[in-house]
Amino acid sequence: MDRLDADVHADVVIVGGGIAGITTAFFTLRNTEQSVVLLEADKIAHGATGHNAGQLTSYFERPLHDLVAEFGLQRAVEAQRNVESGWTLLDQILAETQLQTPVYRFTGYAGLSTLEQLVEHLKNNRCRLEGGLNARVIMVAEEWEGRNHIPEEYRDLITITPHSDVLSLLETSNEGFIACISAEKGCMNSALFSEELAGYLLSTYKDRFSLYEESPVQSVNLTQTNAELRVATHTVTATKVVLCTNGFENFTIENKEGPAIDTKFHHAIAGRIGYMSGYLEPLNHPPTAISYYSEPKEKTNDPAGEQYFYLTRRPYEHDAKDPHNLICAGGPEKVLPNGAEYSREDYCQEDMRSRIDEFLRDNYGKHPSNETTYAFCWHGLMGYTPNRVRRIGPEPCNPTLLYNIGCNGVGILPSIFGGLRISHFLRGDSVEPSIFDPDDQRCELPEYGN
Ligand SMILES: Cc1cc2nc3c(=O)[nH]c(=O)nc-3n(C[C@H](O)[C@H](O)[C@H](O)COP(=O)(O)OP(=O)(O)OC[C@H]3O[C@@H](n4cnc5c(N)ncnc54)[C@H](O)[C@@H]3O)c2cc1C
């Protein structure tokens, strides 16, 4: 793809070519008549989108009951519904575009090992039911003595089942797992999906879509009606700019007609480096996604210290002659200190690699371990918003600027939903307020479509 080599103008400029930027472009082009320029600093899908586990899942990075406590039942459940709508939106994109990227859908599982973890999920389940969502199936091992301590108010939310069934669903022989939650899950290669979708947009919307790679934006200057972006020696102008940069972008934002945005924006996202390892296995088990919440080795409030691991298993696309399953396993994270540079090229840290290895050996034990062989490791940057909810919508201090950012560890389906929501703002629809709205006490949220 070309670098930007001239000044350009479009109705909308999108910054960032990960899954958020590409699906924002898809819905904007599909749902409006507007022209779109997409600027990517590197190559399409080389950010978090190209470094994840490919798990399709629709939970928040915070327990639902916690969101209910902050935002109220109705708003929190509506947001949960929004994220779950990502499933249908993904189906819709695939049906309309006929992309070839394989998408696997199945029931996935999460294993729990303590009463506290179980009660957390039961609270979430109660909120789901009270808000009109279907309840998750939570199976508890009948042999587990701790089940007598499950509070009475939640007993109607569990299914008692033999311990062997819990272990079998989790594909583990680790008897520490005493309960298991099932939920709709899936997996896909989100980088391949984004690249293919970019190709579709370029060929379908030749007259009003252009995409420039290796074109890092250096500055964004805003008025109430116009955005001017600097890319090397060139200028891109637009009536709206949508940041889909995952929060780490190296540019300045100057709000020429309103309160300063730059500092607030740059402090809005905190970085965590997520580590993953890939393993190959014979192609003799179906795709799956399983999470494992082990008993914490020590009490900690730091999510990076949690005993949480997860894996996805899907056919490996890159070796058609010798087909294998690819297992992507991850969980350990490290905080990126404020102001520190993250480099994609850095080697995987050995302590992270061995933690994942140990987890796999101790937990993913149903298959003979000599069939699962280590292939490679990688890491990626996750941007956490302070409240761990993605930001989707107009900047309250200047609605020329919109966001679909804050990847968090679960970002594929929320990014797709975010793309649709942004297209509604850009079309001038009357958009219901939501917990995804970027908020700022200095400025009222702009009204859309009224
Ligand atoms: C290790 C790891 C595992 C994960 N596992 C899962 C998972 O299993 N399931 C799930 O749902 N989510 C997962 N996630 C999260 C998911 O990958 C992200 O939420 C999602 O990919 C975010 O997409 P994005 O488009 O917002 O960000 P990105 O893919 O990071 O895209 C942002 C783009 O903006 C570009 N950019 C930045 N600055 C500029 C600039 N100045 N000019 C132009 N372009 C710029 C970047 O180069 C980048 O390409 C994981 C993330 C990591 C790191």
Short mmCIF file of C-alpha atoms and ligand atoms in Angstrom, two decimals:
data_model
loop_
_atom_site.label_atom_id
_atom_site.label_comp_id
_atom_site.label_asym_id
_atom_site.label_seq_id
_atom_site.Cartn_x
_atom_site.Cartn_y
_atom_site.Cartn_z
CA MET A 1 0.00 0.00 0.00
CA ASP A 2 1.16 3.55 -0.75
CA ARG A 3 2.60 6.11 1.61
CA LEU A 4 0.90 9.49 1.66
CA ASP A 5 2.69 11.55 -1.01
CA ALA A 6 0.39 14.53 -1.47
CA ASP A 7 -2.03 16.73 0.46
CA VAL A 8 -5.48 15.15 0.58
CA HIS A 9 -8.98 16.02 1.76
CA ALA A 10 -11.84 13.76 2.81
CA ASP A 11 -15.02 14.05 4.83
CA VAL A 12 -13.61 11.70 7.47
CA VAL A 13 -10.03 10.81 8.31
CA ILE A 14 -9.46 7.69 10.39
CA VAL A 15 -6.12 7.32 12.17
CA GLY A 16 -5.04 3.72 12.84
CA GLY A 17 -5.40 0.63 10.70
CA GLY A 18 -6.14 -2.05 13.28
CA ILE A 19 -9.48 -3.80 13.52
CA ALA A 20 -11.06 -0.67 15.07
CA GLY A 21 -9.94 1.60 12.19
CA ILE A 22 -10.83 -0.85 9.46
CA THR A 23 -14.30 -1.67 10.80
CA THR A 24 -14.94 2.04 11.47
CA ALA A 25 -14.09 2.62 7.80
CA PHE A 26 -16.35 -0.28 6.77
CA PHE A 27 -19.43 1.02 8.59
CA THR A 28 -18.78 4.66 7.65
CA LEU A 29 -18.52 3.81 3.96
CA ARG A 30 -21.49 1.45 4.14
CA ASN A 31 -23.81 3.66 6.20
CA THR A 32 -22.97 7.13 4.88
CA GLU A 33 -22.08 8.80 1.58
CA GLN A 34 -18.93 10.30 3.09
CA SER A 35 -15.40 9.93 1.75
CA VAL A 36 -12.83 8.34 4.03
CA VAL A 37 -9.04 8.46 4.26
CA LEU A 38 -7.35 5.97 6.56
CA LEU A 39 -3.81 6.71 7.79
CA GLU A 40 -1.70 3.95 9.32
CA ALA A 41 1.73 4.64 10.84
CA ASP A 42 3.02 1.15 10.09
CA LYS A 43 1.22 -1.60 8.15
CA ILE A 44 -2.43 -2.62 8.45
CA ALA A 45 -3.05 -4.82 11.53
CA HIS A 46 0.51 -4.75 12.84
CA GLY A 47 -0.58 -3.35 16.23
CA ALA A 48 -2.60 -5.20 18.89
CA THR A 49 -4.78 -6.60 16.10
CA GLY A 50 -1.81 -8.59 14.84
CA HIS A 51 -0.64 -9.76 18.27
CA ASN A 52 -3.67 -11.18 20.04
CA ALA A 53 -5.05 -14.65 20.70
CA GLY A 54 -7.89 -14.23 18.25
CA GLN A 55 -10.48 -15.08 20.86
CA LEU A 56 -13.96 -13.81 20.05
CA THR A 57 -15.63 -13.13 23.32
CA SER A 58 -18.03 -10.57 24.65
CA TYR A 59 -17.19 -9.74 28.23
CA PHE A 60 -15.82 -6.56 29.75
CA GLU A 61 -12.49 -6.21 31.50
CA ARG A 62 -14.53 -5.53 34.63
CA PRO A 63 -17.17 -7.75 36.21
CA LEU A 64 -20.65 -6.86 35.01
CA HIS A 65 -21.89 -6.42 38.60
CA ASP A 66 -19.15 -3.80 39.07
CA LEU A 67 -20.34 -1.88 35.99
CA VAL A 68 -23.89 -2.13 37.34
CA ALA A 69 -22.72 -0.59 40.63
CA GLU A 70 -21.14 2.35 38.75
CA PHE A 71 -23.61 2.95 35.91
CA GLY A 72 -26.85 1.30 37.05
CA LEU A 73 -28.43 -1.91 35.80
CA GLN A 74 -30.01 -0.55 32.65
CA ARG A 75 -26.94 1.23 31.24
CA ALA A 76 -24.51 -1.54 32.15
CA VAL A 77 -26.69 -4.27 30.66
CA GLU A 78 -27.31 -2.19 27.55
CA ALA A 79 -23.53 -1.91 27.10
CA GLN A 80 -23.21 -5.66 27.56
CA ARG A 81 -25.87 -6.10 24.87
CA ASN A 82 -23.91 -3.72 22.62
CA VAL A 83 -20.74 -5.77 22.93
CA GLU A 84 -22.69 -8.97 22.28
CA SER A 85 -24.12 -7.35 19.14
CA GLY A 86 -20.53 -7.63 17.83
CA TRP A 87 -21.34 -11.26 16.99
CA THR A 88 -24.11 -10.29 14.59
CA LEU A 89 -22.09 -7.42 13.15
CA LEU A 90 -19.21 -9.78 12.42
CA ASP A 91 -21.62 -12.18 10.70
CA GLN A 92 -23.03 -9.28 8.74
CA ILE A 93 -19.59 -8.14 7.56
CA LEU A 94 -18.67 -11.68 6.53
CA ALA A 95 -21.96 -12.22 4.69
CA GLU A 96 -21.77 -8.91 2.81
CA THR A 97 -18.11 -9.00 1.90
CA GLN A 98 -17.63 -12.75 1.39
CA LEU A 99 -14.24 -12.55 3.12
CA GLN A 100 -12.38 -15.85 3.28
CA THR A 101 -10.82 -15.47 6.75
CA PRO A 102 -12.01 -18.51 8.72
CA VAL A 103 -14.17 -17.66 11.73
CA TYR A 104 -14.87 -20.48 14.19
CA ARG A 105 -17.87 -20.31 16.52
CA PHE A 106 -18.37 -22.67 19.47
CA THR A 107 -19.18 -22.88 23.17
CA GLY A 108 -16.08 -21.93 25.17
CA TYR A 109 -15.33 -22.45 28.85
CA ALA A 110 -13.79 -20.70 31.84
CA GLY A 111 -12.53 -22.71 34.79
CA LEU A 112 -12.81 -21.43 38.36
CA SER A 113 -10.95 -22.69 41.40
CA THR A 114 -12.19 -20.69 44.41
CA LEU A 115 -15.49 -19.79 46.06
CA GLU A 116 -14.66 -16.06 45.65
CA GLN A 117 -14.25 -16.45 41.89
CA LEU A 118 -17.49 -18.40 41.70
CA VAL A 119 -19.47 -15.81 43.68
CA GLU A 120 -18.12 -13.03 41.41
CA HIS A 121 -19.49 -14.81 38.36
CA LEU A 122 -22.76 -15.64 40.09
CA LYS A 123 -23.24 -11.93 40.86
CA ASN A 124 -22.68 -11.20 37.17
CA ASN A 125 -25.17 -13.86 36.25
CA ARG A 126 -27.79 -12.35 38.57
CA CYS A 127 -27.27 -8.97 36.84
CA ARG A 128 -27.63 -10.61 33.45
CA LEU A 129 -30.95 -12.16 34.43
CA GLU A 130 -32.27 -9.01 36.10
CA GLY A 131 -31.33 -6.99 33.02
CA GLY A 132 -33.08 -9.38 30.65
CA LEU A 133 -30.02 -11.16 29.24
CA ASN A 134 -29.77 -14.92 29.18
CA ALA A 135 -27.87 -16.42 32.12
CA ARG A 136 -24.53 -18.14 31.61
CA VAL A 137 -24.50 -21.84 32.46
CA ILE A 138 -22.31 -22.29 35.56
CA MET A 139 -21.48 -25.89 36.41
CA VAL A 140 -20.20 -26.72 39.88
CA ALA A 141 -18.54 -30.03 40.76
CA GLU A 142 -20.75 -32.12 43.01
CA GLU A 143 -17.71 -33.54 44.81
CA TRP A 144 -16.50 -30.04 45.82
CA GLU A 145 -17.10 -29.53 49.55
CA GLY A 146 -17.00 -25.74 49.21
CA ARG A 147 -20.31 -25.76 47.37
CA ASN A 148 -22.10 -25.81 50.72
CA HIS A 149 -20.79 -22.28 51.24
CA ILE A 150 -22.33 -20.85 48.08
CA PRO A 151 -24.71 -18.13 49.33
CA GLU A 152 -28.35 -19.20 49.25
CA GLU A 153 -29.33 -16.28 46.97
CA TYR A 154 -27.24 -17.71 44.13
CA ARG A 155 -28.05 -21.40 44.38
CA ASP A 156 -30.65 -21.24 41.61
CA LEU A 157 -27.90 -20.07 39.23
CA ILE A 158 -25.74 -23.18 39.30
CA THR A 159 -25.92 -26.63 37.81
CA ILE A 160 -24.39 -29.45 39.86
CA THR A 161 -22.36 -31.82 37.73
CA PRO A 162 -19.72 -34.55 38.23
CA HIS A 163 -16.22 -33.12 38.74
CA SER A 164 -14.99 -35.23 35.86
CA ASP A 165 -17.35 -33.33 33.50
CA VAL A 166 -15.98 -29.97 34.68
CA LEU A 167 -12.43 -31.17 34.03
CA SER A 168 -13.35 -32.67 30.71
CA LEU A 169 -14.94 -29.42 29.44
CA LEU A 170 -11.85 -27.51 30.55
CA GLU A 171 -9.61 -30.12 28.88
CA THR A 172 -7.58 -30.35 32.04
CA SER A 173 -6.64 -32.92 34.64
CA ASN A 174 -5.93 -30.22 37.23
CA GLU A 175 -8.44 -31.08 39.96
CA GLY A 176 -8.12 -27.59 41.42
CA PHE A 177 -10.81 -26.42 38.99
CA ILE A 178 -14.13 -26.89 40.73
CA ALA A 179 -16.49 -25.01 38.48
CA CYS A 180 -16.82 -24.05 34.87
CA ILE A 181 -18.76 -21.37 33.00
CA SER A 182 -19.84 -21.87 29.43
CA ALA A 183 -20.40 -19.03 26.97
CA GLU A 184 -20.62 -18.31 23.27
CA LYS A 185 -17.06 -17.92 21.99
CA GLY A 186 -15.13 -18.06 18.78
CA CYS A 187 -11.78 -17.41 17.22
CA MET A 188 -10.34 -15.86 14.12
CA ASN A 189 -7.12 -14.33 12.89
CA SER A 190 -8.05 -10.67 13.38
CA ALA A 191 -5.03 -9.46 11.39
CA LEU A 192 -5.98 -11.51 8.34
CA PHE A 193 -9.58 -10.34 8.73
CA SER A 194 -8.50 -6.66 8.84
CA GLU A 195 -6.17 -7.00 5.86
CA GLU A 196 -8.86 -8.73 3.81
CA LEU A 197 -11.47 -6.17 4.81
CA ALA A 198 -9.09 -3.35 3.82
CA GLY A 199 -8.74 -4.97 0.38
CA TYR A 200 -12.52 -5.24 0.07
CA LEU A 201 -12.99 -1.54 0.95
CA LEU A 202 -10.35 -0.43 -1.54
CA SER A 203 -11.97 -2.35 -4.38
CA THR A 204 -15.60 -1.59 -3.43
CA TYR A 205 -15.31 2.12 -2.64
CA LYS A 206 -12.64 3.18 -5.17
CA ASP A 207 -14.08 6.68 -5.51
CA ARG A 208 -14.33 7.55 -1.81
CA PHE A 209 -11.87 5.43 0.16
CA SER A 210 -8.10 5.65 0.29
CA LEU A 211 -5.63 4.05 2.59
CA TYR A 212 -2.04 5.06 3.29
CA GLU A 213 0.41 2.86 5.18
CA GLU A 214 3.71 3.97 6.73
CA SER A 215 2.11 7.39 7.15
CA PRO A 216 2.35 8.34 10.83
CA VAL A 217 0.27 11.30 11.92
CA GLN A 218 2.41 13.84 13.80
CA SER A 219 -0.16 16.44 14.78
CA VAL A 220 -3.91 16.97 14.81
CA ASN A 221 -5.23 20.55 14.79
CA LEU A 222 -8.90 21.02 15.43
CA THR A 223 -11.47 23.73 14.92
CA GLN A 224 -15.18 23.18 15.55
CA THR A 225 -15.73 22.34 11.88
CA ASN A 226 -12.43 21.10 10.58
CA ALA A 227 -9.42 18.88 11.32
CA GLU A 228 -5.95 19.31 9.87
CA LEU A 229 -3.45 16.48 10.27
CA ARG A 230 0.25 16.59 9.59
CA VAL A 231 1.94 13.53 8.04
CA ALA A 232 5.62 14.22 7.20
CA THR A 233 5.50 17.13 4.73
CA HIS A 234 1.84 16.63 3.84
CA THR A 235 -1.49 17.82 5.20
CA VAL A 236 -4.73 15.89 5.44
CA THR A 237 -7.89 17.90 6.00
CA ALA A 238 -11.31 16.58 6.95
CA THR A 239 -14.52 17.60 8.68
CA LYS A 240 -14.16 14.77 11.22
CA VAL A 241 -11.22 12.79 12.54
CA VAL A 242 -11.64 9.42 14.24
CA LEU A 243 -8.77 8.15 16.40
CA CYS A 244 -8.49 4.35 16.31
CA THR A 245 -4.92 4.30 17.58
CA ASN A 246 -5.31 2.06 20.60
CA GLY A 247 -4.08 4.98 22.69
CA PHE A 248 -0.40 5.06 21.72
CA GLU A 249 0.24 7.34 18.82
CA ASN A 250 3.04 9.91 19.24
CA PHE A 251 1.18 12.97 18.05
CA THR A 252 -0.03 16.21 19.55
CA ILE A 253 -3.62 17.41 19.49
CA GLU A 254 -4.26 21.12 19.37
CA ASN A 255 -7.80 22.27 20.01
CA LYS A 256 -7.88 25.73 18.47
CA GLU A 257 -11.45 26.47 19.55
CA GLY A 258 -11.94 25.14 23.05
CA PRO A 259 -10.21 23.71 26.13
CA ALA A 260 -6.91 21.86 25.69
CA ILE A 261 -7.36 18.16 24.91
CA ASP A 262 -3.79 16.93 24.44
CA THR A 263 -2.70 16.23 28.03
CA LYS A 264 -6.03 14.75 29.03
CA PHE A 265 -5.99 12.48 25.98
CA HIS A 266 -2.46 11.27 26.53
CA HIS A 267 -3.15 10.42 30.15
CA ALA A 268 -6.36 8.60 29.32
CA ILE A 269 -4.72 5.31 28.36
CA ALA A 270 -2.30 3.22 30.39
CA GLY A 271 -0.20 0.56 28.68
CA ARG A 272 0.17 -3.09 29.55
CA ILE A 273 2.26 -5.52 27.58
CA GLY A 274 0.51 -8.85 27.06
CA TYR A 275 2.68 -11.91 26.45
CA MET A 276 1.68 -14.97 24.43
CA SER A 277 3.16 -18.22 23.16
CA GLY A 278 2.12 -20.28 20.18
CA TYR A 279 2.18 -24.09 20.15
CA LEU A 280 1.44 -26.52 17.38
CA GLU A 281 -0.54 -29.75 17.75
CA PRO A 282 -1.85 -32.36 15.37
CA LEU A 283 -5.12 -31.28 13.82
CA ASN A 284 -7.26 -33.69 15.80
CA HIS A 285 -9.30 -31.48 18.14
CA PRO A 286 -11.94 -28.89 17.25
CA PRO A 287 -11.38 -25.16 17.75
CA THR A 288 -11.94 -23.92 21.27
CA ALA A 289 -11.28 -21.10 23.74
CA ILE A 290 -10.72 -21.83 27.41
CA SER A 291 -9.81 -19.53 30.31
CA TYR A 292 -8.34 -20.73 33.58
CA TYR A 293 -8.64 -18.83 36.86
CA SER A 294 -6.25 -20.63 39.19
CA GLU A 295 -6.06 -20.17 42.93
CA PRO A 296 -3.93 -17.00 43.41
CA LYS A 297 -0.48 -17.84 44.75
CA GLU A 298 -0.55 -14.59 46.71
CA LYS A 299 -3.22 -11.96 47.35
CA THR A 300 -2.87 -9.10 44.91
CA ASN A 301 -4.94 -6.24 43.50
CA ASP A 302 -2.72 -6.02 40.46
CA PRO A 303 -4.30 -7.80 37.47
CA ALA A 304 -0.77 -8.44 36.17
CA GLY A 305 -0.22 -10.66 39.21
CA GLU A 306 -3.41 -12.68 38.81
CA GLN A 307 -3.24 -16.36 38.14
CA TYR A 308 -5.21 -16.05 34.93
CA PHE A 309 -4.36 -17.81 31.69
CA TYR A 310 -6.29 -18.49 28.55
CA LEU A 311 -5.86 -20.27 25.27
CA THR A 312 -7.43 -20.50 21.86
CA ARG A 313 -7.08 -23.43 19.52
CA ARG A 314 -7.75 -23.19 15.80
CA PRO A 315 -6.37 -24.63 12.57
CA TYR A 316 -3.13 -22.86 11.64
CA GLU A 317 -3.70 -21.05 8.34
CA HIS A 318 -0.07 -20.76 7.31
CA ASP A 319 0.83 -24.35 6.57
CA ALA A 320 -1.72 -25.89 4.24
CA LYS A 321 0.57 -28.81 3.27
CA ASP A 322 1.10 -29.99 6.84
CA PRO A 323 -2.05 -28.95 8.70
CA HIS A 324 -1.81 -28.34 12.43
CA ASN A 325 -3.77 -26.76 15.22
CA LEU A 326 -2.33 -23.54 16.60
CA ILE A 327 -2.66 -23.01 20.34
CA CYS A 328 -2.28 -19.37 21.40
CA ALA A 329 -1.74 -19.23 25.15
CA GLY A 330 -1.40 -16.09 27.23
CA GLY A 331 -2.32 -14.30 30.42
CA PRO A 332 0.79 -12.70 31.93
CA GLU A 333 1.04 -8.94 31.53
CA LYS A 334 3.52 -6.28 32.49
CA VAL A 335 2.73 -2.65 33.16
CA LEU A 336 4.35 -0.23 30.71
CA PRO A 337 5.62 2.57 32.97
CA ASN A 338 4.27 6.04 32.19
CA GLY A 339 6.27 7.65 29.40
CA ALA A 340 8.22 4.46 28.59
CA GLU A 341 8.56 3.45 24.95
CA TYR A 342 7.17 0.11 23.83
CA SER A 343 8.95 -1.68 21.02
CA ARG A 344 7.26 -4.45 19.05
CA GLU A 345 10.70 -5.73 18.05
CA ASP A 346 11.85 -6.52 21.60
CA TYR A 347 12.34 -10.21 22.33
CA CYS A 348 9.82 -12.04 24.49
CA GLN A 349 10.88 -11.97 28.09
CA GLU A 350 12.07 -15.36 29.24
CA ASP A 351 10.20 -15.22 32.58
CA MET A 352 6.94 -14.61 30.72
CA ARG A 353 7.59 -17.41 28.26
CA SER A 354 8.31 -19.91 31.01
CA ARG A 355 5.21 -18.87 33.00
CA ILE A 356 3.05 -19.64 29.99
CA ASP A 357 4.90 -22.90 29.40
CA GLU A 358 4.39 -23.95 33.00
CA PHE A 359 0.72 -23.08 32.86
CA LEU A 360 0.21 -25.14 29.73
CA ARG A 361 2.05 -28.12 31.15
CA ASP A 362 0.09 -28.04 34.44
CA ASN A 363 -3.35 -27.24 33.08
CA TYR A 364 -3.84 -28.16 29.47
CA GLY A 365 -3.23 -31.72 30.40
CA LYS A 366 -5.79 -33.85 28.64
CA HIS A 367 -3.67 -34.34 25.57
CA PRO A 368 -0.26 -36.03 25.77
CA SER A 369 2.19 -33.17 26.23
CA ASN A 370 4.62 -34.49 23.63
CA GLU A 371 1.97 -33.71 20.99
CA THR A 372 1.96 -30.01 21.87
CA THR A 373 5.17 -28.37 20.75
CA TYR A 374 6.31 -24.83 21.37
CA ALA A 375 6.59 -22.82 18.15
CA PHE A 376 7.05 -19.10 18.88
CA CYS A 377 6.22 -16.29 21.32
CA TRP A 378 5.19 -12.69 20.96
CA HIS A 379 3.85 -9.70 22.84
CA GLY A 380 1.49 -6.83 22.17
CA LEU A 381 0.40 -3.58 23.71
CA MET A 382 -2.96 -3.22 25.38
CA GLY A 383 -4.28 0.25 26.16
CA TYR A 384 -6.36 0.42 29.30
CA THR A 385 -8.74 3.29 29.85
CA PRO A 386 -9.02 4.24 33.55
CA ASN A 387 -12.44 2.61 33.89
CA ARG A 388 -11.56 -0.28 31.56
CA VAL A 389 -14.39 0.56 29.19
CA ARG A 390 -13.67 1.31 25.55
CA ARG A 391 -14.17 4.96 24.47
CA ILE A 392 -16.45 5.28 21.49
CA GLY A 393 -17.85 8.63 20.40
CA PRO A 394 -17.19 12.35 20.05
CA GLU A 395 -14.74 14.25 22.23
CA PRO A 396 -16.90 16.41 24.54
CA CYS A 397 -14.56 19.42 24.17
CA ASN A 398 -14.64 19.33 20.37
CA PRO A 399 -16.90 16.96 18.40
CA THR A 400 -14.74 17.31 15.28
CA LEU A 401 -12.70 14.60 17.02
CA LEU A 402 -14.10 11.13 17.71
CA TYR A 403 -12.61 8.05 19.33
CA ASN A 404 -12.87 4.30 18.97
CA ILE A 405 -10.01 3.45 21.32
CA GLY A 406 -8.84 1.76 24.48
CA CYS A 407 -8.31 -1.78 23.38
CA ASN A 408 -8.11 -3.46 26.77
CA GLY A 409 -7.51 -7.20 26.65
CA VAL A 410 -10.87 -7.95 25.06
CA GLY A 411 -11.16 -5.78 22.02
CA ILE A 412 -12.15 -7.57 18.85
CA LEU A 413 -15.95 -7.53 19.20
CA PRO A 414 -16.01 -4.15 21.05
CA SER A 415 -13.95 -2.58 18.21
CA ILE A 416 -16.47 -3.83 15.64
CA PHE A 417 -19.41 -2.51 17.67
CA GLY A 418 -17.45 0.74 18.05
CA GLY A 419 -17.11 1.01 14.27
CA LEU A 420 -20.88 0.84 13.84
CA ARG A 421 -21.54 3.35 16.64
CA ILE A 422 -19.09 5.85 15.11
CA SER A 423 -20.87 5.56 11.74
CA HIS A 424 -24.12 6.54 13.48
CA PHE A 425 -22.51 9.65 14.95
CA LEU A 426 -21.04 10.55 11.56
CA ARG A 427 -24.41 10.08 9.85
CA GLY A 428 -25.95 12.52 12.33
CA ASP A 429 -28.25 9.92 13.91
CA SER A 430 -29.75 10.52 17.29
CA VAL A 431 -27.47 8.25 19.32
CA GLU A 432 -28.53 7.05 22.76
CA PRO A 433 -26.01 7.95 25.49
CA SER A 434 -23.97 5.01 26.70
CA ILE A 435 -21.18 4.07 29.06
CA PHE A 436 -18.86 4.12 26.01
CA ASP A 437 -19.25 7.92 25.62
CA PRO A 438 -15.96 9.72 26.23
CA ASP A 439 -16.70 11.92 29.22
CA ASP A 440 -15.05 15.05 30.47
CA GLN A 441 -16.18 17.20 33.36
CA ARG A 442 -14.99 20.38 31.58
CA CYS A 443 -17.32 20.02 28.60
CA GLU A 444 -20.87 18.75 28.05
CA LEU A 445 -21.20 15.87 25.60
CA PRO A 446 -22.21 17.27 22.18
CA GLU A 447 -25.73 16.44 21.06
CA TYR A 448 -25.99 14.33 17.95
CA GLY A 449 -28.86 14.18 15.53
CA ASN A 450 -31.19 16.54 17.43
C1 LIG B 1 -1.30 -10.03 23.70
C2 LIG B 1 -2.70 -9.61 23.40
C3 LIG B 1 -3.72 -10.57 23.37
C4 LIG B 1 -5.03 -10.20 23.10
N1 LIG B 1 -6.00 -11.16 22.99
C5 LIG B 1 -7.26 -10.81 22.64
C6 LIG B 1 -8.25 -11.77 22.41
O1 LIG B 1 -8.00 -12.98 22.46
N2 LIG B 1 -9.51 -11.35 22.12
C7 LIG B 1 -9.83 -10.01 22.01
O2 LIG B 1 -10.99 -9.67 21.76
N3 LIG B 1 -8.89 -9.08 22.16
C8 LIG B 1 -7.62 -9.44 22.46
N4 LIG B 1 -6.66 -8.48 22.59
C9 LIG B 1 -7.05 -7.09 22.36
C10 LIG B 1 -7.24 -6.79 20.86
O3 LIG B 1 -6.15 -7.28 20.13
C11 LIG B 1 -7.37 -5.31 20.69
O4 LIG B 1 -8.39 -4.82 21.52
C12 LIG B 1 -7.70 -4.90 19.28
O5 LIG B 1 -6.87 -5.51 18.35
C13 LIG B 1 -7.55 -3.39 19.22
O6 LIG B 1 -7.62 -2.98 17.92
P1 LIG B 1 -7.32 -1.47 17.58
O7 LIG B 1 -7.59 -1.31 16.15
O8 LIG B 1 -8.06 -0.60 18.56
O9 LIG B 1 -5.78 -1.28 17.94
P2 LIG B 1 -4.47 -1.70 17.11
O10 LIG B 1 -4.63 -2.98 16.44
O11 LIG B 1 -3.32 -1.55 18.05
O12 LIG B 1 -4.40 -0.61 15.98
C14 LIG B 1 -4.00 0.73 16.23
C15 LIG B 1 -3.24 1.19 15.01
O13 LIG B 1 -3.02 2.60 15.12
C16 LIG B 1 -1.79 2.87 14.49
N5 LIG B 1 -1.28 4.18 14.92
C17 LIG B 1 -0.86 4.54 16.15
N6 LIG B 1 -0.40 5.80 16.13
C18 LIG B 1 -0.55 6.26 14.87
C19 LIG B 1 -0.25 7.49 14.24
N7 LIG B 1 0.32 8.51 14.90
N8 LIG B 1 -0.53 7.62 12.91
C20 LIG B 1 -1.11 6.62 12.23
N9 LIG B 1 -1.39 5.41 12.80
C21 LIG B 1 -1.12 5.24 14.10
C22 LIG B 1 -0.90 1.72 14.98
O14 LIG B 1 0.26 1.56 14.15
C23 LIG B 1 -1.85 0.54 14.91
O15 LIG B 1 -1.77 -0.17 13.70
C24 LIG B 1 -5.34 -8.82 22.87
C25 LIG B 1 -4.33 -7.87 22.86
C26 LIG B 1 -3.03 -8.24 23.11
C27 LIG B 1 -1.95 -7.20 23.09
#
